[in-house]
Short mmCIF file of C-alpha atoms in Angstrom, two decimals:
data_model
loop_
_atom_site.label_atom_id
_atom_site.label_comp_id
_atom_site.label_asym_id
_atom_site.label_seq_id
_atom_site.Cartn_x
_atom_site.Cartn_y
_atom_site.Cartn_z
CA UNK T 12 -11.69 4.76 -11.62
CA UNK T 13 -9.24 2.08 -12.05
CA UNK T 14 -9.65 -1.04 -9.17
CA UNK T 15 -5.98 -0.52 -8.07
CA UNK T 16 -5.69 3.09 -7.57
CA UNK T 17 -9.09 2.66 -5.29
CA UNK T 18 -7.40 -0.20 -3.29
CA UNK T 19 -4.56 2.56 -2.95
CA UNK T 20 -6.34 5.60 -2.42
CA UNK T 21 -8.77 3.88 0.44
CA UNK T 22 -5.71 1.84 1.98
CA UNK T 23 -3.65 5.74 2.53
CA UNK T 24 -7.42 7.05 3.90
CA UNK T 25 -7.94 4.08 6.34
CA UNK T 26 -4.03 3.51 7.80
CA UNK T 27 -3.72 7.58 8.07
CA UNK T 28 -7.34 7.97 9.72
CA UNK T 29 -5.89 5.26 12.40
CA UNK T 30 -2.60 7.05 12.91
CA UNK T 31 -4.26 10.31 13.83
CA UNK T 32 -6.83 8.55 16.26
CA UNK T 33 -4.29 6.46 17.84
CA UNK T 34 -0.36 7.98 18.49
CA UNK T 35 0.70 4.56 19.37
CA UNK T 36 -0.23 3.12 16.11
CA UNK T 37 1.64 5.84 14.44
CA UNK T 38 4.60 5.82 16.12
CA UNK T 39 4.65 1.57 15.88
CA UNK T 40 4.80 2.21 11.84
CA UNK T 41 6.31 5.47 10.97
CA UNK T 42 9.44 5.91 9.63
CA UNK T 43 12.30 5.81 11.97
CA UNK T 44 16.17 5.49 11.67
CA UNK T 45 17.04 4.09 15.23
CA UNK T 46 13.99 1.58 14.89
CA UNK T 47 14.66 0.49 11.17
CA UNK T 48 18.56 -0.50 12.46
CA UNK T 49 17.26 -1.91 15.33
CA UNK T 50 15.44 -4.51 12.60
CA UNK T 51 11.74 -2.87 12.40
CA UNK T 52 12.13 -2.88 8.33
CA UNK T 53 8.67 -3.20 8.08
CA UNK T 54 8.02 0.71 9.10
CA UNK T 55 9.95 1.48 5.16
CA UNK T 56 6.80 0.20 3.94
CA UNK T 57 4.58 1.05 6.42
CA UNK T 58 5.53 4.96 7.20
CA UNK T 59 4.62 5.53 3.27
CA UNK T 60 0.67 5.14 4.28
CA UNK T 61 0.58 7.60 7.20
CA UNK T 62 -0.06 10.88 6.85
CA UNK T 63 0.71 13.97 9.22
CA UNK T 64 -2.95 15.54 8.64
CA UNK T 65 -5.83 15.48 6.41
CA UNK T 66 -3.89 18.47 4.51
CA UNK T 67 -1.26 16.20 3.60
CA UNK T 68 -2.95 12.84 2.72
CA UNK T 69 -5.16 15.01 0.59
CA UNK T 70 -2.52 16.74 -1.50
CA UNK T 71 -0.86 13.12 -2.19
CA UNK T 72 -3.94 11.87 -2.54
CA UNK T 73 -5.00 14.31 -5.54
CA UNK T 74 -1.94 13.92 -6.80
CA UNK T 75 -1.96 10.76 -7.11
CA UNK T 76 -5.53 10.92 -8.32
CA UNK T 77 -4.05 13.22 -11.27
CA UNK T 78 -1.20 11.07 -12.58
CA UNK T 79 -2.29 7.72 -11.97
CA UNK T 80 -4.38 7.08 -15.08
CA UNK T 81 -1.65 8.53 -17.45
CA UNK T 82 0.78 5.88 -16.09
CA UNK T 83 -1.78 2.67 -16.08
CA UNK T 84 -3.29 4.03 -18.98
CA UNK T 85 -0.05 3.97 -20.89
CA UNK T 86 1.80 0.44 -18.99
CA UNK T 87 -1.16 -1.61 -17.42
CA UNK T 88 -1.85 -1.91 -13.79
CA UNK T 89 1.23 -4.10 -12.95
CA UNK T 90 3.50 -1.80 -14.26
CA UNK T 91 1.69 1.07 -12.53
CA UNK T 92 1.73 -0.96 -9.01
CA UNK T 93 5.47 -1.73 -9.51
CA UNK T 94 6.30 2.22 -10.10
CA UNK T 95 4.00 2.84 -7.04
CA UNK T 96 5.66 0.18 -4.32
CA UNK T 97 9.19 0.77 -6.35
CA UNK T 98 9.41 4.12 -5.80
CA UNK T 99 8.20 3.95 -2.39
CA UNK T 100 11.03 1.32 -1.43
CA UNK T 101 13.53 3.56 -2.95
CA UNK T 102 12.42 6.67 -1.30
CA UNK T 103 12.85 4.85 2.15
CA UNK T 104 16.30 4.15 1.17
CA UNK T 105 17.36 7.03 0.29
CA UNK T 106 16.19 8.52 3.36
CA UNK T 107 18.09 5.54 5.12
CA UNK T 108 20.80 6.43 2.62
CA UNK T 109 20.49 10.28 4.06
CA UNK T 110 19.95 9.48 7.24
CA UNK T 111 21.60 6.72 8.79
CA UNK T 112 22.87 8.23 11.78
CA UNK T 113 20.45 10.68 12.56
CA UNK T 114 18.86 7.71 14.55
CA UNK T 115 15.96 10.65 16.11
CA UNK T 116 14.91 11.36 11.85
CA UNK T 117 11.22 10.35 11.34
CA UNK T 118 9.23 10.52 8.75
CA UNK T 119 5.84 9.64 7.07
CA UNK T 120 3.96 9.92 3.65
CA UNK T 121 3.13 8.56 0.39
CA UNK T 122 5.09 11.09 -1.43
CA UNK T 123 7.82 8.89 -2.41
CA UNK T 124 5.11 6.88 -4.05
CA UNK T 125 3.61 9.72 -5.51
CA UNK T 126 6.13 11.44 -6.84
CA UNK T 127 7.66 8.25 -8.37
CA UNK T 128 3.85 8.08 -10.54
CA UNK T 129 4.42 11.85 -11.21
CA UNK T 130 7.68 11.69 -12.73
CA UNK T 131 6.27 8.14 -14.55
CA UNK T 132 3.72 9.82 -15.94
CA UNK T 133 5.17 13.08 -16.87
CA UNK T 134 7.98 10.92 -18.84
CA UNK T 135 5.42 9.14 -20.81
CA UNK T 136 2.91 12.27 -21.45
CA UNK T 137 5.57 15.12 -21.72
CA UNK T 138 2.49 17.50 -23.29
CA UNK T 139 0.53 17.57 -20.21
CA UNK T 140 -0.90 20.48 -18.31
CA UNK T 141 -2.37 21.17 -14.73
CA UNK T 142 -5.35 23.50 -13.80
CA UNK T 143 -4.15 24.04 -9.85
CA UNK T 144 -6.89 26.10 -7.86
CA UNK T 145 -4.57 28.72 -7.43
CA UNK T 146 -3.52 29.41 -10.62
CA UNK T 147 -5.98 30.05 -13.53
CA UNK T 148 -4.17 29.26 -15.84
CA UNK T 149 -2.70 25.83 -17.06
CA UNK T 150 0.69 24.95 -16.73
CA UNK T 151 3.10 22.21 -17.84
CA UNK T 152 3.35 19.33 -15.80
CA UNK T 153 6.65 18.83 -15.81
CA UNK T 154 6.91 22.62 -14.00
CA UNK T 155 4.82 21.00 -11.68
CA UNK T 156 6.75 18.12 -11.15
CA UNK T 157 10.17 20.06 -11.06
CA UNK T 158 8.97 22.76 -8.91
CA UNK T 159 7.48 19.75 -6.28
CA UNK T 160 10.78 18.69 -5.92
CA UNK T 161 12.85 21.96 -5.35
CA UNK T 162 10.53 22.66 -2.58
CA UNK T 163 11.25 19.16 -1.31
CA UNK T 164 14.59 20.47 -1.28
CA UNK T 165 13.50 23.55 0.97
CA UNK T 166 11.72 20.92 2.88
CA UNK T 167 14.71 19.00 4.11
CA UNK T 168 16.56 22.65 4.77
CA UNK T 169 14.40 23.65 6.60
CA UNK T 170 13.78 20.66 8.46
CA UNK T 171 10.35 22.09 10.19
CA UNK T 172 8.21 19.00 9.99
CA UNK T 173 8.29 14.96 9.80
CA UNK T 174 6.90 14.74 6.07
CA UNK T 175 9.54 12.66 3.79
CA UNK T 176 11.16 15.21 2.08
CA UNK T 177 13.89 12.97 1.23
CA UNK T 178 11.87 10.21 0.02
CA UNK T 179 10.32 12.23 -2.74
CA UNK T 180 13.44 12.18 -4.41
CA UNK T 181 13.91 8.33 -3.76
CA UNK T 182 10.42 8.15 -5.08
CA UNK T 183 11.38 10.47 -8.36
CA UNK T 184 14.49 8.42 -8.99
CA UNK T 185 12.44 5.29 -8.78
CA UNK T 186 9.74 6.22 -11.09
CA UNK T 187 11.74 7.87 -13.43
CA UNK T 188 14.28 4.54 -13.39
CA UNK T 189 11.40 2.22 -14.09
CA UNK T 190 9.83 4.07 -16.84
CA UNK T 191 13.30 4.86 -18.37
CA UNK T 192 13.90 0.61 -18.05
CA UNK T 193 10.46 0.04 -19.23
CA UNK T 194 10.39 2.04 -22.12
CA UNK T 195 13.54 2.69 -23.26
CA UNK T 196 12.65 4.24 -26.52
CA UNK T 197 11.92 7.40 -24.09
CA UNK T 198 15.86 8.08 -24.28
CA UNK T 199 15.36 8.54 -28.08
CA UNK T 200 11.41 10.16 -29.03
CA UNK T 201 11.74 12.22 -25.96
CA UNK T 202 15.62 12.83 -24.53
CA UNK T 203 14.98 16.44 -23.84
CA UNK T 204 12.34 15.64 -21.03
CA UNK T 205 14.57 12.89 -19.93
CA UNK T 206 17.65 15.08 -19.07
CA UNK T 207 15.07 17.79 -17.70
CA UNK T 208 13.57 15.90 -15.16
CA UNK T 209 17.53 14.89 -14.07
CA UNK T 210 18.46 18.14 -13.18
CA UNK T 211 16.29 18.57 -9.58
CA UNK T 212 17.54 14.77 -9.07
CA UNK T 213 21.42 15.97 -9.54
CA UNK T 214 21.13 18.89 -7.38
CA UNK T 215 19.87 17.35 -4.71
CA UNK T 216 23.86 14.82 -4.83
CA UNK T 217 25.41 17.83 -5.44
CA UNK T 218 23.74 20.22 -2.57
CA UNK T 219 24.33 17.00 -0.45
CA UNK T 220 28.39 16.73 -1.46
CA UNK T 221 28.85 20.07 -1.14
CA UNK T 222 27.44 19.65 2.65
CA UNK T 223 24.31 21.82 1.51
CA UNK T 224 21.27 19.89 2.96
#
């Protein structure tokens, strides 16, 4: 396995394993609105490596697991660790973005990381195909990736839990920019998958301007 996805993977096992021993810890570093404008910006960072249960840091986890080598495999491990922290950053802020006066809104989870490798790695290996437990059959990645992201959309409906439903979208929008800037010649060999992977991205403004979310 590649060095920097371990350094990842252990340092989302070890800061989530603290957060559920210790509720101080966790509530020092998650994310939170009222704390980030009162100057904490460290918890934008920080909120992205704790987990609400083992559940959760395992399904990011795997994912991440999944998708990672496609993405440093293709760009190199820099490239791969600025899609990972980039699309982190940018799923804080559009949760900021989303929910800057909702000072209560918190939130925690690498999924705005995760998804931002997911939507890397789907744009760069279009052919792919997942073999989920619960399905025996394969299926496109890029169903995957899609469908992750309409049921982030349910997520932040619903509004049942503290997982970063908005961030995932940050995190898609920063993957798929830094691929996109990266490799541009993805507008031209494969435009198609480009403009697919949009559409979740564009309902989410348009559910949120029509006063949806």
């Amino acid at each position: 396995m590649n060095a920097l996805l371990i350094v990842i993977i252990v340092l989302n096992i070890i800061v989530s394993f603290k957060g559920f021993e210790d509720t101080a810890f966790f509530r020092k570093y998650e994310f939170h609105i009222g704390s980030i404008r009162a100057g904490e910006q460290i918890r934008m960072v920080s909120s992205g490596f704790l987990h609400a249960d083992i559940s959760h840091l395992a399904f990011n986890m795997l994912t991440l697991y999944f998708f990672a080598p496609v993405v440093y495999g293709y760009l190199g491990d820099f490239s791969f660790g600025l899609i990972y922290v980039g699309s982190l950053v940018f799923g804080s802020l559009l949760t900021l973005f989303f929910h800057e006066n909702d000072y209560s809104y918190r939130a925690i989870g690498a999924s705005g990381a995760v998804t931002g490798v997911l939507y890397s790695a789907i744009l760069l290996q279009p052919d792919m195909n997942l073999f989920l437990f619960f399905i025996p059959i394969p299926i496109p990645a890029y169903i995957f990736g899609i469908g992750y992201l309409l049921y982030s959309i349910y997520g932040m409906k619903a509004k049942r839990d503290n997982i970063g439903h908005t961030a995932h979208f940050g995190g898609a929008i920063g993957g798929y920019l830094i691929t996109l800037v990266k490799e541009p010649h993805l507008f031209t060999d494969n435009l198609g998958m480009v403009i697919l992977l949009a559409i979740p991205i564009v309902l989410l403004f348009v559910l949120a301007k029509l006063g949806k979310l």
